[in-house]
């Protein structure tokens, strides 16, 4: 009997830990593809792709892939996990070859106001802040 109780206790703890790990999926208006129709200068944000990762194996989170203006096709800063995310806000950090880039997006319906903070590795280059308006596709 004691062995059965111990076994049931272990099973209940495992089931509880799986639920705690998977948690609730993130509800965010940020999920989707966001486009900047006015991007033109080199390294302007042209597109953000944001999707949710929600499974029993991971803690729910948002992944963001940022694209910038390049030629002959857009470049990417890669994929990164959002540091902060809620219904109308997303914040993500990219470590690129030239700089750390913090992207902060504030959502209002189908419009996302994005501010990019560039922290350049080269101390001779001044850090900068840029802003963009993206529209949900």
XYZ file of C-alpha atoms in Angstrom:
137
model
C 0.000 0.000 0.000
C 2.804 2.425 0.902
C 4.520 1.677 -2.418
C 1.298 2.430 -4.304
C 0.864 5.742 -2.503
C 4.468 6.694 -3.193
C 4.060 5.748 -6.869
C 0.802 7.741 -7.158
C 2.433 10.712 -5.450
C 5.297 10.635 -7.926
C 2.886 10.422 -10.868
C 0.882 13.380 -9.560
C 4.051 15.442 -9.076
C 5.206 14.662 -12.621
C 1.813 15.609 -14.054
C 1.802 18.859 -12.054
C 5.349 19.768 -13.143
C 4.425 19.211 -16.814
C 1.472 21.590 -16.443
C 3.634 24.146 -14.655
C 6.264 23.944 -17.375
C 3.833 24.299 -20.262
C 1.862 27.063 -18.522
C -0.655 29.122 -20.395
C -0.073 30.010 -24.015
C 0.695 33.664 -24.678
C -2.183 35.755 -25.953
C -0.694 38.625 -27.935
C -1.763 40.840 -30.808
C 1.919 40.830 -31.818
C 1.688 37.337 -33.336
C 1.853 37.537 -37.122
C 3.822 39.278 -39.873
C 4.431 43.025 -39.657
C 5.596 45.028 -42.705
C 7.210 48.440 -43.134
C 6.103 49.688 -46.579
C 8.337 52.776 -46.294
C 11.659 51.032 -45.546
C 14.352 52.164 -47.905
C 17.529 53.044 -46.075
C 20.068 50.356 -45.336
C 19.220 48.555 -42.078
C 15.693 49.941 -41.833
C 13.361 47.325 -40.369
C 11.381 45.921 -43.306
C 9.544 43.075 -41.597
C 9.031 41.360 -38.255
C 7.748 37.795 -38.096
C 6.404 36.937 -34.637
C 5.120 33.531 -33.613
C 4.236 31.743 -30.420
C 5.999 28.656 -29.114
C 3.639 26.820 -26.803
C 4.146 23.141 -26.069
C 4.478 20.748 -23.157
C 8.261 20.700 -23.610
C 8.934 24.437 -23.186
C 7.865 27.512 -21.314
C 5.516 29.494 -23.610
C 7.280 32.350 -25.378
C 7.312 34.473 -28.515
C 10.008 34.180 -31.178
C 10.766 37.148 -33.395
C 12.663 37.249 -36.693
C 13.709 40.725 -37.834
C 14.436 41.647 -41.455
C 16.294 44.767 -42.579
C 16.728 46.528 -45.929
C 19.623 45.063 -47.933
C 20.359 44.382 -51.574
C 19.588 42.285 -53.532
C 17.243 40.908 -50.824
C 16.476 41.713 -47.202
C 18.993 40.730 -44.535
C 18.016 39.294 -41.174
C 19.261 39.797 -37.635
C 18.128 36.244 -36.980
C 15.588 34.799 -34.590
C 15.414 35.781 -30.951
C 13.093 35.119 -28.032
C 11.069 38.091 -26.847
C 12.318 39.316 -23.465
C 8.989 40.926 -22.647
C 5.646 40.292 -24.260
C 2.039 40.938 -23.439
C -1.172 41.696 -25.311
C 0.091 44.955 -26.877
C 3.854 45.089 -26.346
C 6.922 43.130 -27.381
C 10.620 43.643 -26.621
C 13.445 41.604 -28.149
C 17.257 41.819 -28.164
C 19.512 40.900 -31.090
C 23.274 40.512 -30.923
C 24.519 41.288 -34.418
C 28.023 41.567 -35.812
C 28.162 45.373 -35.397
C 25.865 46.042 -32.434
C 23.421 44.911 -29.799
C 19.994 45.957 -31.034
C 17.008 46.292 -28.727
C 13.674 46.335 -30.545
C 10.627 47.613 -28.665
C 7.218 47.372 -30.305
C 3.980 48.911 -29.109
C 0.811 47.674 -30.805
C -2.332 49.644 -31.534
C -4.675 47.524 -33.658
C -2.968 46.745 -36.971
C -0.201 49.288 -36.349
C 3.039 48.642 -34.473
C 5.285 51.531 -33.446
C 8.829 50.172 -33.244
C 11.879 51.795 -31.675
C 15.302 50.250 -32.329
C 18.157 51.077 -29.963
C 21.543 50.369 -31.579
C 24.421 49.878 -29.108
C 27.475 49.641 -31.383
C 30.464 47.519 -30.379
C 32.873 50.077 -31.871
C 33.300 52.893 -29.306
C 34.065 55.341 -32.137
C 30.531 54.972 -33.467
C 27.735 56.746 -31.599
C 24.823 54.683 -30.367
C 21.553 55.567 -32.022
C 17.814 55.256 -31.763
C 15.532 54.783 -34.760
C 11.771 54.472 -35.066
C 9.531 52.764 -37.604
C 5.857 52.096 -38.197
C 4.905 48.564 -39.209
C 1.537 47.276 -40.365
C 0.082 43.828 -39.744
C -0.222 41.769 -42.896
